[in-house]
Coordinates of N, CA and C in Angstrom, one line a residue:
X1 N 4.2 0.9 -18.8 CA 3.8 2.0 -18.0 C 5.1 2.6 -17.3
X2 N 4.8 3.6 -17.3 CA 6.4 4.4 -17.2 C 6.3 4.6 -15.6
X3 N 7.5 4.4 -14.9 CA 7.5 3.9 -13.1 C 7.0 5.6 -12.6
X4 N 6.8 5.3 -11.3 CA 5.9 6.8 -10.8 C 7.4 7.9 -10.4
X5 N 7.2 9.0 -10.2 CA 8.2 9.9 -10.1 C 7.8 10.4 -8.5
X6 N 9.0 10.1 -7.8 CA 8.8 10.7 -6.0 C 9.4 11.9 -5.9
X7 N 9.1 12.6 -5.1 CA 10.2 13.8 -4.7 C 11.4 13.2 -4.6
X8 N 12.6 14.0 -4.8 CA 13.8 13.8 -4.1 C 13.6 14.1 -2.7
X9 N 12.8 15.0 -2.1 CA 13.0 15.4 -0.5 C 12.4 14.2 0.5
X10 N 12.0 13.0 0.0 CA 11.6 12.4 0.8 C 12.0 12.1 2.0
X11 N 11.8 11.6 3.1 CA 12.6 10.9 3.9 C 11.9 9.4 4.0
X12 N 12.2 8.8 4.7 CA 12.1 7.2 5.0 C 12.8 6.6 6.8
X13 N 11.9 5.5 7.1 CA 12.1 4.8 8.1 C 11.7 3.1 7.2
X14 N 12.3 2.6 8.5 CA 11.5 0.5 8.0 C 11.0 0.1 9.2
X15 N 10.3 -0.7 9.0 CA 9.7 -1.3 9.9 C 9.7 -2.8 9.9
X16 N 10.2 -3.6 10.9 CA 10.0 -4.5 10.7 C 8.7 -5.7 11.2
X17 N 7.7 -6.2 10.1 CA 6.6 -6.3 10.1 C 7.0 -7.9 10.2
X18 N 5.9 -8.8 10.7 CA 5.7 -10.4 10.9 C 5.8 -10.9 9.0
X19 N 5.5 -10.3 8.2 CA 5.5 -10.6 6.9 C 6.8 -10.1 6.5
X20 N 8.1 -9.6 6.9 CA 9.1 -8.9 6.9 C 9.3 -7.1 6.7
X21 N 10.6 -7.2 6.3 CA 10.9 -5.6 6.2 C 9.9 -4.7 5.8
X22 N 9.5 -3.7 6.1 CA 9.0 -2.7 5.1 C 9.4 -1.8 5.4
X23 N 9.6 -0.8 4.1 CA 10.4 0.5 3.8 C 8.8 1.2 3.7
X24 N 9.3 2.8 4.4 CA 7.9 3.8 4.7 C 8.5 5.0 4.1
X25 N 8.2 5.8 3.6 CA 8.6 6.9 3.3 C 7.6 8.1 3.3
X26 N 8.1 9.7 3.9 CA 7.2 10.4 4.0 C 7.7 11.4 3.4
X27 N 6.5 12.8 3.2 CA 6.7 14.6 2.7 C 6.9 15.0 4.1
X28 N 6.9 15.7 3.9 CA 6.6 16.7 5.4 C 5.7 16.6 6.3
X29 N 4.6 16.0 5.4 CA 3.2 16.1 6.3 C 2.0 14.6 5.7
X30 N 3.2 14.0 5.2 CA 2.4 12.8 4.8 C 2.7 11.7 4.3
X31 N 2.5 10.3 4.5 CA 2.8 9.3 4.1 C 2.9 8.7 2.3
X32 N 3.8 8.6 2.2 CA 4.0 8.4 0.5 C 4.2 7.3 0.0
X33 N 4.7 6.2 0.8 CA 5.2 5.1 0.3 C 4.8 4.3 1.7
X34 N 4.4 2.5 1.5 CA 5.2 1.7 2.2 C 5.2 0.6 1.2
X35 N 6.2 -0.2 1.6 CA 6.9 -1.0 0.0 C 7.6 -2.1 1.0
X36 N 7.4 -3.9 1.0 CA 7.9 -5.0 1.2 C 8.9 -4.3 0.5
X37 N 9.8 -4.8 0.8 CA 11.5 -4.6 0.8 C 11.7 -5.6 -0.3
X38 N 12.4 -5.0 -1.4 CA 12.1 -6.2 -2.5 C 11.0 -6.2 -3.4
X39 N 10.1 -5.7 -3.1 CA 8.7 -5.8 -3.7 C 8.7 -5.3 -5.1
X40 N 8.3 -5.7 -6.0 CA 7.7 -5.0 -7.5 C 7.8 -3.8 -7.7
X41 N 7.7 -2.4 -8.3 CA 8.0 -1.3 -8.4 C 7.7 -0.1 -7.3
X42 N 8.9 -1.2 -6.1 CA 9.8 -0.3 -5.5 C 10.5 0.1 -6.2
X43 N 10.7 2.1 -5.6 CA 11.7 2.7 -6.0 C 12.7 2.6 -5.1
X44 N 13.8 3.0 -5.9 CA 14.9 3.3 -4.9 C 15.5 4.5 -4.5
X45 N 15.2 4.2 -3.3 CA 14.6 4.7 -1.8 C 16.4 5.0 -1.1
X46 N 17.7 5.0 -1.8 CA 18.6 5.1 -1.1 C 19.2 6.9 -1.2
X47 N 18.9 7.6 -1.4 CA 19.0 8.9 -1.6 C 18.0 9.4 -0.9
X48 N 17.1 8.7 0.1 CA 16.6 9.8 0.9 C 16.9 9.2 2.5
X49 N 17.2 10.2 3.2 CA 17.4 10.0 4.1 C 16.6 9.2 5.6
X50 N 17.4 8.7 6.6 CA 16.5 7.8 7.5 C 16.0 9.0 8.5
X51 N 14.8 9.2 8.8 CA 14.2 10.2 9.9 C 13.1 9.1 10.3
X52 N 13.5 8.2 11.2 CA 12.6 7.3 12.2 C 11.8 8.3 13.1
X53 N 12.1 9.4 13.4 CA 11.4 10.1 14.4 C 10.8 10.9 13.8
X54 N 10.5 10.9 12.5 CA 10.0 11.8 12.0 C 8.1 11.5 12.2
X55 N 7.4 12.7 12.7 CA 6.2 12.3 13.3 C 5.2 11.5 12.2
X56 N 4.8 11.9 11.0 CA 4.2 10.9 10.2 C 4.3 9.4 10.1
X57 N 6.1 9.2 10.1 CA 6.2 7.8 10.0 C 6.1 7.3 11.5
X58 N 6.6 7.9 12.5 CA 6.3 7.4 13.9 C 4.4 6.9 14.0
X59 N 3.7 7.7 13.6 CA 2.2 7.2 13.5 C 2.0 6.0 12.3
X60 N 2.4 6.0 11.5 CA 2.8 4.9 10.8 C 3.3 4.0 11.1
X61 N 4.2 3.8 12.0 CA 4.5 2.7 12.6 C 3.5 1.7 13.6
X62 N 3.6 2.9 14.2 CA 2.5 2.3 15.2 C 1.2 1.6 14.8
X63 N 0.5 2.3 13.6 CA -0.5 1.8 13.0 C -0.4 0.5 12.5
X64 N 0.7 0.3 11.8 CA 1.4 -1.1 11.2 C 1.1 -1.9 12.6
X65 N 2.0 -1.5 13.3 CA 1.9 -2.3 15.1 C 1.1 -2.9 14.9
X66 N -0.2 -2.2 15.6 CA -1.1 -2.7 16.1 C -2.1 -3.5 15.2
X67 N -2.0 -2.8 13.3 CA -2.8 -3.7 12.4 C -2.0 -5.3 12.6
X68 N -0.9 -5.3 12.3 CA -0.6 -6.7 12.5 C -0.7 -7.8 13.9
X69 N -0.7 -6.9 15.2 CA -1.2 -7.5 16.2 C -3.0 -7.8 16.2
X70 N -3.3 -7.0 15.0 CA -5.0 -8.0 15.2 C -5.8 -6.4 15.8
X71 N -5.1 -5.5 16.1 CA -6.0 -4.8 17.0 C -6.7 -3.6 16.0
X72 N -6.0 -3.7 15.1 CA -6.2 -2.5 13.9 C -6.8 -3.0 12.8
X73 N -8.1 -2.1 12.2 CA -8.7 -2.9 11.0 C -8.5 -1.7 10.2
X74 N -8.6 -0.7 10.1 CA -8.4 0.7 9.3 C -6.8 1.7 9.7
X75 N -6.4 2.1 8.6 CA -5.6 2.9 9.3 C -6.0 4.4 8.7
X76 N -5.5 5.2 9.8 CA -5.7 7.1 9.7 C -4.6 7.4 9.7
X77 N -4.3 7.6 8.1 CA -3.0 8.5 8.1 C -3.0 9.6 6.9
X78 N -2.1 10.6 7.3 CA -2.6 11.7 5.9 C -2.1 10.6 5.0
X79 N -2.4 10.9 3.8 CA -1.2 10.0 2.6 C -1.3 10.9 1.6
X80 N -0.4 10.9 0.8 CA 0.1 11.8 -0.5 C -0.2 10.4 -1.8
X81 N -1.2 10.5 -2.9 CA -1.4 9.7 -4.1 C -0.3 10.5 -5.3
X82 N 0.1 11.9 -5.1 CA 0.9 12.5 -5.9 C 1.6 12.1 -6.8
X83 N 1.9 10.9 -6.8 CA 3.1 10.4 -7.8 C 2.1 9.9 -8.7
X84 N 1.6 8.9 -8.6 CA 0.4 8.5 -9.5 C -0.5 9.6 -10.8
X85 N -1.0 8.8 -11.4 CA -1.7 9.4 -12.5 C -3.0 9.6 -11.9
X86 N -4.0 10.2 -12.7 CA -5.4 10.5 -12.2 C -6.1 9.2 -11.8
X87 N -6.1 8.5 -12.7 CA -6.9 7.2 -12.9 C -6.0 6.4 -12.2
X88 N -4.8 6.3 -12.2 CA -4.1 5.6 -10.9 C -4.9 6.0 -9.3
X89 N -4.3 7.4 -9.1 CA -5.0 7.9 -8.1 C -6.5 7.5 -7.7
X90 N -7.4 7.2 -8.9 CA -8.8 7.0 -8.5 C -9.0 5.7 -7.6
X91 N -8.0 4.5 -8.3 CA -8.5 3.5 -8.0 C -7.8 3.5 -6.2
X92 N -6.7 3.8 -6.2 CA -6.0 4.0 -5.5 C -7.3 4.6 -4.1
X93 N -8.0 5.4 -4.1 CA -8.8 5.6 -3.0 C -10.3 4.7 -3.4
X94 N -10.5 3.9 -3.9 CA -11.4 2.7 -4.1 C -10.7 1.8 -3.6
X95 N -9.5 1.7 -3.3 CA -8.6 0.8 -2.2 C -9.1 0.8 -1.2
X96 N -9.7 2.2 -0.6 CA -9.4 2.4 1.0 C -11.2 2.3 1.3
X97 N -11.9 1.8 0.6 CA -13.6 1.5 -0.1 C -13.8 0.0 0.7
X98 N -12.9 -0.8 0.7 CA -12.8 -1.8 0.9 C -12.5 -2.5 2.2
X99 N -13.3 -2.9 2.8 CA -13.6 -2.8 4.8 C -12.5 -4.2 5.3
X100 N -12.1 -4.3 5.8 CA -11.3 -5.0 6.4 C -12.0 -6.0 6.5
X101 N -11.6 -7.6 6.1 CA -12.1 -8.6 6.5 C -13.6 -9.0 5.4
X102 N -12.8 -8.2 4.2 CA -13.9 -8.5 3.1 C -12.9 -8.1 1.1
X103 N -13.3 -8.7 0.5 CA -12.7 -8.6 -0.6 C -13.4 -8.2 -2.1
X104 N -12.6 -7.5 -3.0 CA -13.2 -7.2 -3.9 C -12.6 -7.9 -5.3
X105 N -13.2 -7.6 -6.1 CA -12.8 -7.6 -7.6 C -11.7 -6.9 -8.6
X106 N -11.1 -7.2 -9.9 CA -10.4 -6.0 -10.1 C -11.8 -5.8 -11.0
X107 N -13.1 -6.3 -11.4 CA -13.9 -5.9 -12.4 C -15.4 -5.1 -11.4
X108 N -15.3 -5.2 -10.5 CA -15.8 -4.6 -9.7 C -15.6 -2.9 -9.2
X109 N -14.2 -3.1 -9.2 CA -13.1 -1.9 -8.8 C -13.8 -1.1 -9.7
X110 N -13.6 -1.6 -11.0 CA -13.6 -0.6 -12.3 C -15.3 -0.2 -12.6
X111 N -16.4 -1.0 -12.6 CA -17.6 -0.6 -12.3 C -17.7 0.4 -11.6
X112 N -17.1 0.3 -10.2 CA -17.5 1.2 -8.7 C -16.6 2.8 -9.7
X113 N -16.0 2.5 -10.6 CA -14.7 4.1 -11.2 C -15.7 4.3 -12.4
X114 N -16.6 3.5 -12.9 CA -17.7 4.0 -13.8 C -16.6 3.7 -15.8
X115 N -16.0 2.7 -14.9 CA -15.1 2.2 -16.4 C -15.4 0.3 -16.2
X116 N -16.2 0.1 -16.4 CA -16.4 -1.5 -16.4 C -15.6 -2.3 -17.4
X117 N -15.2 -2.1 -18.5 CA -14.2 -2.6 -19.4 C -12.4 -2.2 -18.8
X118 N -12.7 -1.3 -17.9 CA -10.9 -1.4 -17.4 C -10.6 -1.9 -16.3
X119 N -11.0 -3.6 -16.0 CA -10.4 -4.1 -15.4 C -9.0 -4.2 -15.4
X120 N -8.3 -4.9 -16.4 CA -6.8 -4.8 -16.9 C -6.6 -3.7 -16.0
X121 N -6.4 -2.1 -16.6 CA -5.7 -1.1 -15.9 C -6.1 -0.8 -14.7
X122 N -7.3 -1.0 -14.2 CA -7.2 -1.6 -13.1 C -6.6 -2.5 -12.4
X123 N -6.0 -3.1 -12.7 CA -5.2 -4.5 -12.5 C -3.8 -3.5 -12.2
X124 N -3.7 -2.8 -13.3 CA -1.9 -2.2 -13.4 C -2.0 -1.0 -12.1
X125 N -3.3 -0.5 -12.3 CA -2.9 0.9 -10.9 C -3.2 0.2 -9.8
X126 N -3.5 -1.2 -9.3 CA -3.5 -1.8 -8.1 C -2.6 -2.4 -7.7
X127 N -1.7 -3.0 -9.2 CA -0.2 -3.1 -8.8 C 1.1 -2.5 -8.3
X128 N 0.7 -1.1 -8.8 CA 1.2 0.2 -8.3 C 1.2 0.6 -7.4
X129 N 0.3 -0.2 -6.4 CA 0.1 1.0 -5.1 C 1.6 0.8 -4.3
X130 N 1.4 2.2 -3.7 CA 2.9 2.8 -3.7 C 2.9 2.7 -1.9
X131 N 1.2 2.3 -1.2 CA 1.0 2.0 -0.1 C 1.1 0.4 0.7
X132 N 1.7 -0.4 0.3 CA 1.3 -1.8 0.5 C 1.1 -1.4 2.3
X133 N -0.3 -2.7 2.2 CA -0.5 -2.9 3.2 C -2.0 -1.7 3.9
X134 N -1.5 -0.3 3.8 CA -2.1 0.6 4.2 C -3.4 1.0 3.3
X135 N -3.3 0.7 2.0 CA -4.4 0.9 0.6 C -4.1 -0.9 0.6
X136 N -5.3 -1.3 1.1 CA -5.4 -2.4 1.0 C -5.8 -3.2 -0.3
X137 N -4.8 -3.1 -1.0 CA -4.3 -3.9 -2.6 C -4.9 -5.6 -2.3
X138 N -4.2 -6.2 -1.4 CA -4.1 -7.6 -1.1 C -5.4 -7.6 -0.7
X139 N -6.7 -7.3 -0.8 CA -8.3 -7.9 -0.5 C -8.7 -7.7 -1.9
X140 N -8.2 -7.3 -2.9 CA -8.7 -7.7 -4.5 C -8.1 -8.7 -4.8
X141 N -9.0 -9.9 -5.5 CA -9.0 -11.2 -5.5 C -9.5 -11.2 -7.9
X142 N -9.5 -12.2 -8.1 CA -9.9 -12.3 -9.7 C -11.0 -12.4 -9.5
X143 N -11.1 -12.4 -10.8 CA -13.3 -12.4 -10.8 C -14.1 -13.8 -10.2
X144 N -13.1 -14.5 -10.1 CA -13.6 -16.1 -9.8 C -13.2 -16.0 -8.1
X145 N -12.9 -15.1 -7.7 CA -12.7 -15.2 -6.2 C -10.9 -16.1 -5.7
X146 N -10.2 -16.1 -6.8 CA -8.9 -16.3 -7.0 C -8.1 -15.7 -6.3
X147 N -7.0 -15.7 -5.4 CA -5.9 -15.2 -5.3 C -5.3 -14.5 -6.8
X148 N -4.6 -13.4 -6.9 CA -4.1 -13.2 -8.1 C -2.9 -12.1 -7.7
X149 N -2.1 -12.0 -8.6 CA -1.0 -10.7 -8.3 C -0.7 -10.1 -7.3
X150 N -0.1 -10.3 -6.1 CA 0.1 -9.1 -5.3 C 1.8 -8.6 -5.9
X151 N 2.0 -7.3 -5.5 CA 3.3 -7.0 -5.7 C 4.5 -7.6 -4.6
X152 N 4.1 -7.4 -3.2 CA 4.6 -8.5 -2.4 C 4.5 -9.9 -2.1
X153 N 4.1 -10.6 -3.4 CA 4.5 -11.8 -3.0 C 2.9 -12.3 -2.9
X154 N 2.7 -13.6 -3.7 CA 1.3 -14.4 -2.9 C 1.4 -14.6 -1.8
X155 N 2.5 -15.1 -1.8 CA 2.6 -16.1 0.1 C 2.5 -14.5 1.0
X156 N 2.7 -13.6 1.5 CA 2.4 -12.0 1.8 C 0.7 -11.8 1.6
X157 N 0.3 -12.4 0.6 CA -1.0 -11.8 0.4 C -2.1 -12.4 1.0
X158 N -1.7 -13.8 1.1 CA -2.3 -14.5 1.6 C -2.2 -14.4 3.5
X159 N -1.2 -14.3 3.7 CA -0.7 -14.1 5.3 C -1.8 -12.7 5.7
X160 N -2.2 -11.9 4.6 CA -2.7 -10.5 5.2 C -4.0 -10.8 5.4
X161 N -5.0 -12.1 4.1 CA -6.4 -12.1 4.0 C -6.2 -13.0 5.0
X162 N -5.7 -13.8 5.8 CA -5.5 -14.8 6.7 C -5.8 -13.7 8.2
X163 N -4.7 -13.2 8.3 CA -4.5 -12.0 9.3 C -6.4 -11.2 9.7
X164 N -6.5 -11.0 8.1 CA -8.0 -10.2 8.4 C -9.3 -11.4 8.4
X165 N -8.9 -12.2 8.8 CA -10.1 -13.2 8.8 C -10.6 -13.6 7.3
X166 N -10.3 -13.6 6.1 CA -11.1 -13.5 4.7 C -10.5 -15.3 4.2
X167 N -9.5 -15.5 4.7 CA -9.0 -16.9 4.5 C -8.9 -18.1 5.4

């Protein structure tokens, strides 16, 4: 699968989360990226510049805040799916389907997208998400109710379904 293509105009901030670093990156008017530092098909993010005050990622931050302090179960933020493919994109808001403090399937996912045989690619556009954390990737579990794949790390994935009460 060929890696997703970002604007060059992006900007970016980090944040430092209980699970460590995370790199955020926004458009003008909307959140594009957050990516564990290190994580699986992170891009690289060094050709765009640091705008910490930039208002999207300042609300972004804060949201991170308070989800990790316990006090946040959803977050509200514009987000851009743009880089992604259609079917990427699809699953990608069947992410945000998925209520805090409960877990799904990847063969589920693809039922609810009206493709019940594309688990697998399902599997690949959930490992893509370009949102960690905020498209909550880490509450899809295997069909047996298994931990499986996160891009940041099992021990990360586990820390989040732990966080939201599911472990």
């Amino acid at each position: 699968m060929p890696s997703m293509k970002f604007a060059t105009t992006l900007i970016q901030t980090s944040f430092e989360s209980p699970l460590g670093r995370l790199i955020l990156a926004a458009s003008a008017g909307h959140l594009v990226g957050v990516w564990f530092d290190g994580q699986r098909h992170q891009p690289d993010t060094s050709h765009w510049p640091e705008k910490p005050d930039h208002p999207v990622l300042q609300r972004a931050k804060s949201q991170l805040h308070d989800y990790f302090a316990g006090h946040r179960k959803a977050f509200d933020l514009p987000l851009d799916f743009g880089q992604g493919t259609a079917f990427q994109q699809a699953v990608w808001h069947a992410l945000q389907e998925i209520p805090c403090g409960t877990t799904s399937t990847y063969g589920a996912l693809s039922a609810a997208l009206g493709r019940p045989t594309a688990g697998r690619a399902v599997g690949g556009a959930v490992g893509r998400n370009p949102l960690s954390v905020v498209l909550p990737c880490h509450r899809v579990m295997g069909a047996n109710g298994t931990l499986t794949g996160y891009a940041g790390g099992l021990a990360r994935k586990t820390a989040l379904l732990q966080l939201e009460g599911v472990l």
